[in-house]
Amino acid sequence: MLYSEKVLDHFTNPRNVGEIADADGVGEVGNAKCGDIMRMYLKIDGNVITDVKFKTFGCGAAIATSSMATELIKGATIDDALKLSNKAVVEALDGLPTSKIHCSVLAEQAIKSALSDYYTRQGIDPEPIVGPIGECEACH
Ligand code: FES
């Protein structure tokens, strides 16, 4: 079986899909190579991510990893969300085929991009906290 049951579950029944109209931070990342785009919306109260929604115009692996990533950061602190790596998301899904690992990078980048937007809205320079949001190495 190419995909784990968890990947198939999150692909066919993705959690936290949608938009948050009054989001505190919105991030959008795209991949020029495959054309996939991911948008992440965060509601933040104090230091905690109280709600998260996403929209992914992309492949099944991108949808599954976004879905799992939103589950992992909902209720988490900003610090923990910033530490969430694409590797941890892939592990939580019981793995991905090697050729689809790059898809999981989009979710990590989208979270960082949304947190960067949050800090910018707060009047804080996000770069020292979030760091630069690089492109997916596997895709270039
Ligand atoms: Fe582009 Fe999966 S093929 S994110």
PDB file of C-alpha atoms and ligand atoms in Angstrom:
ATOM      1  CA  MET A   1       0.000   0.000   0.000  1.00  0.00           C
ATOM      2  CA  LEU A   2       1.520   3.313  -1.100  1.00  0.00           C
ATOM      3  CA  TYR A   3      -0.324   5.440   1.456  1.00  0.00           C
ATOM      4  CA  SER A   4      -0.976   4.705   5.117  1.00  0.00           C
ATOM      5  CA  GLU A   5      -4.515   4.438   6.422  1.00  0.00           C
ATOM      6  CA  LYS A   6      -4.056   7.714   8.282  1.00  0.00           C
ATOM      7  CA  VAL A   7      -3.031   9.518   5.091  1.00  0.00           C
ATOM      8  CA  LEU A   8      -6.068   8.130   3.267  1.00  0.00           C
ATOM      9  CA  ASP A   9      -8.317   9.057   6.196  1.00  0.00           C
ATOM     10  CA  HIS A  10      -7.066  12.656   6.347  1.00  0.00           C
ATOM     11  CA  PHE A  11      -7.229  12.959   2.558  1.00  0.00           C
ATOM     12  CA  THR A  12     -10.798  11.698   2.243  1.00  0.00           C
ATOM     13  CA  ASN A  13     -11.991  13.367   5.460  1.00  0.00           C
ATOM     14  CA  PRO A  14      -9.753  16.390   6.051  1.00  0.00           C
ATOM     15  CA  ARG A  15     -10.132  18.167   9.412  1.00  0.00           C
ATOM     16  CA  ASN A  16     -10.347  21.926   9.878  1.00  0.00           C
ATOM     17  CA  VAL A  17     -11.033  22.826   6.263  1.00  0.00           C
ATOM     18  CA  GLY A  18     -12.322  26.317   5.614  1.00  0.00           C
ATOM     19  CA  GLU A  19     -11.599  29.940   6.386  1.00  0.00           C
ATOM     20  CA  ILE A  20     -11.688  32.131   9.491  1.00  0.00           C
ATOM     21  CA  ALA A  21     -13.128  35.509   8.570  1.00  0.00           C
ATOM     22  CA  ASP A  22     -11.627  37.356  11.541  1.00  0.00           C
ATOM     23  CA  ALA A  23      -8.361  35.410  11.684  1.00  0.00           C
ATOM     24  CA  ASP A  24      -5.467  36.860  13.672  1.00  0.00           C
ATOM     25  CA  GLY A  25      -2.957  35.549  11.169  1.00  0.00           C
ATOM     26  CA  VAL A  26      -3.228  34.301   7.602  1.00  0.00           C
ATOM     27  CA  GLY A  27      -0.445  32.620   5.704  1.00  0.00           C
ATOM     28  CA  GLU A  28      -0.253  31.551   2.125  1.00  0.00           C
ATOM     29  CA  VAL A  29       2.486  29.527   0.566  1.00  0.00           C
ATOM     30  CA  GLY A  30       2.787  28.136  -2.886  1.00  0.00           C
ATOM     31  CA  ASN A  31       5.000  25.935  -4.868  1.00  0.00           C
ATOM     32  CA  ALA A  32       5.956  27.238  -8.267  1.00  0.00           C
ATOM     33  CA  LYS A  33       6.907  23.805  -9.480  1.00  0.00           C
ATOM     34  CA  CYS A  34       3.765  21.808  -8.810  1.00  0.00           C
ATOM     35  CA  GLY A  35       1.446  24.840  -8.602  1.00  0.00           C
ATOM     36  CA  ASP A  36      -0.034  23.781  -5.272  1.00  0.00           C
ATOM     37  CA  ILE A  37      -1.152  26.499  -2.893  1.00  0.00           C
ATOM     38  CA  MET A  38      -1.988  26.354   0.798  1.00  0.00           C
ATOM     39  CA  ARG A  39      -3.653  29.005   2.920  1.00  0.00           C
ATOM     40  CA  MET A  40      -3.726  28.775   6.711  1.00  0.00           C
ATOM     41  CA  TYR A  41      -5.920  30.833   9.084  1.00  0.00           C
ATOM     42  CA  LEU A  42      -5.153  31.139  12.796  1.00  0.00           C
ATOM     43  CA  LYS A  43      -7.101  32.458  15.772  1.00  0.00           C
ATOM     44  CA  ILE A  44      -4.745  33.295  18.598  1.00  0.00           C
ATOM     45  CA  ASP A  45      -5.555  34.104  22.207  1.00  0.00           C
ATOM     46  CA  GLY A  46      -2.581  35.134  24.295  1.00  0.00           C
ATOM     47  CA  ASN A  47       0.039  32.609  23.356  1.00  0.00           C
ATOM     48  CA  VAL A  48      -2.329  29.835  22.309  1.00  0.00           C
ATOM     49  CA  ILE A  49      -3.694  28.897  18.894  1.00  0.00           C
ATOM     50  CA  THR A  50      -7.379  28.518  19.671  1.00  0.00           C
ATOM     51  CA  ASP A  51      -8.588  27.779  16.147  1.00  0.00           C
ATOM     52  CA  VAL A  52      -7.100  26.925  12.804  1.00  0.00           C
ATOM     53  CA  LYS A  53      -8.525  26.354   9.349  1.00  0.00           C
ATOM     54  CA  PHE A  54      -6.897  25.692   6.027  1.00  0.00           C
ATOM     55  CA  LYS A  55      -7.551  25.544   2.337  1.00  0.00           C
ATOM     56  CA  THR A  56      -5.286  23.594   0.086  1.00  0.00           C
ATOM     57  CA  PHE A  57      -5.424  23.643  -3.655  1.00  0.00           C
ATOM     58  CA  GLY A  58      -3.112  20.736  -4.055  1.00  0.00           C
ATOM     59  CA  CYS A  59      -2.430  17.065  -4.128  1.00  0.00           C
ATOM     60  CA  GLY A  60      -3.735  14.439  -1.724  1.00  0.00           C
ATOM     61  CA  ALA A  61      -0.548  14.382   0.321  1.00  0.00           C
ATOM     62  CA  ALA A  62      -0.708  18.168   0.723  1.00  0.00           C
ATOM     63  CA  ILE A  63      -4.316  17.908   1.923  1.00  0.00           C
ATOM     64  CA  ALA A  64      -3.548  15.056   4.343  1.00  0.00           C
ATOM     65  CA  THR A  65      -0.507  16.798   5.818  1.00  0.00           C
ATOM     66  CA  SER A  66      -2.350  20.101   6.218  1.00  0.00           C
ATOM     67  CA  SER A  67      -5.192  18.337   7.949  1.00  0.00           C
ATOM     68  CA  MET A  68      -2.860  16.548  10.365  1.00  0.00           C
ATOM     69  CA  ALA A  69      -0.821  19.710  10.944  1.00  0.00           C
ATOM     70  CA  THR A  70      -3.943  21.663  11.931  1.00  0.00           C
ATOM     71  CA  GLU A  71      -4.889  18.942  14.410  1.00  0.00           C
ATOM     72  CA  LEU A  72      -1.410  19.075  15.927  1.00  0.00           C
ATOM     73  CA  ILE A  73      -1.341  22.853  16.417  1.00  0.00           C
ATOM     74  CA  LYS A  74      -4.943  23.432  17.522  1.00  0.00           C
ATOM     75  CA  GLY A  75      -4.726  24.284  21.201  1.00  0.00           C
ATOM     76  CA  ALA A  76      -0.926  24.433  21.086  1.00  0.00           C
ATOM     77  CA  THR A  77       1.216  27.396  22.037  1.00  0.00           C
ATOM     78  CA  ILE A  78       2.783  29.543  19.341  1.00  0.00           C
ATOM     79  CA  ASP A  79       6.206  28.223  20.374  1.00  0.00           C
ATOM     80  CA  ASP A  80       5.133  24.620  19.906  1.00  0.00           C
ATOM     81  CA  ALA A  81       3.531  25.411  16.537  1.00  0.00           C
ATOM     82  CA  LEU A  82       6.751  27.024  15.369  1.00  0.00           C
ATOM     83  CA  LYS A  83       8.622  23.879  16.344  1.00  0.00           C
ATOM     84  CA  LEU A  84       6.331  21.587  14.354  1.00  0.00           C
ATOM     85  CA  SER A  85       8.408  20.156  11.548  1.00  0.00           C
ATOM     86  CA  ASN A  86       7.146  18.551   8.376  1.00  0.00           C
ATOM     87  CA  LYS A  87       8.917  15.404   9.599  1.00  0.00           C
ATOM     88  CA  ALA A  88       6.755  15.292  12.722  1.00  0.00           C
ATOM     89  CA  VAL A  89       3.619  15.693  10.598  1.00  0.00           C
ATOM     90  CA  VAL A  90       4.718  12.874   8.287  1.00  0.00           C
ATOM     91  CA  GLU A  91       5.437  10.662  11.314  1.00  0.00           C
ATOM     92  CA  ALA A  92       2.013  11.418  12.767  1.00  0.00           C
ATOM     93  CA  LEU A  93       0.542  10.167   9.475  1.00  0.00           C
ATOM     94  CA  ASP A  94       2.606   6.950   9.629  1.00  0.00           C
ATOM     95  CA  GLY A  95       4.768   8.070   6.741  1.00  0.00           C
ATOM     96  CA  LEU A  96       4.531   9.230   3.146  1.00  0.00           C
ATOM     97  CA  PRO A  97       6.147   7.908  -0.025  1.00  0.00           C
ATOM     98  CA  THR A  98       9.528   9.574  -0.556  1.00  0.00           C
ATOM     99  CA  SER A  99       8.319  11.340  -3.680  1.00  0.00           C
ATOM    100  CA  LYS A 100       5.568  13.059  -1.646  1.00  0.00           C
ATOM    101  CA  ILE A 101       7.639  14.241   1.318  1.00  0.00           C
ATOM    102  CA  HIS A 102       7.997  17.667  -0.280  1.00  0.00           C
ATOM    103  CA  CYS A 103       4.203  18.092  -0.094  1.00  0.00           C
ATOM    104  CA  SER A 104       4.415  18.029   3.717  1.00  0.00           C
ATOM    105  CA  VAL A 105       6.728  21.042   3.697  1.00  0.00           C
ATOM    106  CA  LEU A 106       3.852  23.235   2.545  1.00  0.00           C
ATOM    107  CA  ALA A 107       1.958  22.749   5.820  1.00  0.00           C
ATOM    108  CA  GLU A 108       4.976  23.671   7.933  1.00  0.00           C
ATOM    109  CA  GLN A 109       5.596  26.728   5.793  1.00  0.00           C
ATOM    110  CA  ALA A 110       1.937  27.772   5.887  1.00  0.00           C
ATOM    111  CA  ILE A 111       1.900  27.705   9.707  1.00  0.00           C
ATOM    112  CA  LYS A 112       5.078  29.789   9.850  1.00  0.00           C
ATOM    113  CA  SER A 113       3.732  32.184   7.262  1.00  0.00           C
ATOM    114  CA  ALA A 114       0.487  32.647   9.255  1.00  0.00           C
ATOM    115  CA  LEU A 115       2.438  33.235  12.475  1.00  0.00           C
ATOM    116  CA  SER A 116       4.657  35.686  10.653  1.00  0.00           C
ATOM    117  CA  ASP A 117       1.532  37.554   9.563  1.00  0.00           C
ATOM    118  CA  TYR A 118       0.256  37.469  13.157  1.00  0.00           C
ATOM    119  CA  TYR A 119       3.438  39.066  14.478  1.00  0.00           C
ATOM    120  CA  THR A 120       3.419  41.671  11.706  1.00  0.00           C
ATOM    121  CA  ARG A 121      -0.164  42.609  12.652  1.00  0.00           C
ATOM    122  CA  GLN A 122       0.988  42.992  16.265  1.00  0.00           C
ATOM    123  CA  GLY A 123       3.636  45.428  15.100  1.00  0.00           C
ATOM    124  CA  ILE A 124       6.430  42.960  15.861  1.00  0.00           C
ATOM    125  CA  ASP A 125       9.159  42.129  13.372  1.00  0.00           C
ATOM    126  CA  PRO A 126       8.482  38.413  12.767  1.00  0.00           C
ATOM    127  CA  GLU A 127      11.837  37.507  11.285  1.00  0.00           C
ATOM    128  CA  PRO A 128      13.750  36.941  14.577  1.00  0.00           C
ATOM    129  CA  ILE A 129      10.885  34.796  15.919  1.00  0.00           C
ATOM    130  CA  VAL A 130       9.607  32.884  12.918  1.00  0.00           C
ATOM    131  CA  GLY A 131      12.732  32.951  10.764  1.00  0.00           C
ATOM    132  CA  PRO A 132      12.769  33.121   7.014  1.00  0.00           C
ATOM    133  CA  ILE A 133      10.153  31.000   5.260  1.00  0.00           C
ATOM    134  CA  GLY A 134      12.248  29.182   2.726  1.00  0.00           C
ATOM    135  CA  GLU A 135      11.110  27.355  -0.323  1.00  0.00           C
ATOM    136  CA  CYS A 136      10.713  23.608  -0.405  1.00  0.00           C
ATOM    137  CA  GLU A 137      14.138  22.268  -1.234  1.00  0.00           C
ATOM    138  CA  ALA A 138      12.784  19.082  -2.669  1.00  0.00           C
ATOM    139  CA  CYS A 139      10.767  21.034  -5.222  1.00  0.00           C
ATOM    140  CA  HIS A 140      13.582  23.143  -6.642  1.00  0.00           C
TER     141      HIS A 140
HETATM  142 FE1  FES B   1       2.677  19.765  -4.877  1.00  0.00          FE
HETATM  143 FE2  FES B   1       2.074  17.621  -3.445  1.00  0.00          FE
HETATM  144  S1  FES B   1       2.557  17.694  -5.551  1.00  0.00           S
HETATM  145  S2  FES B   1       2.292  19.650  -2.758  1.00  0.00           S
END
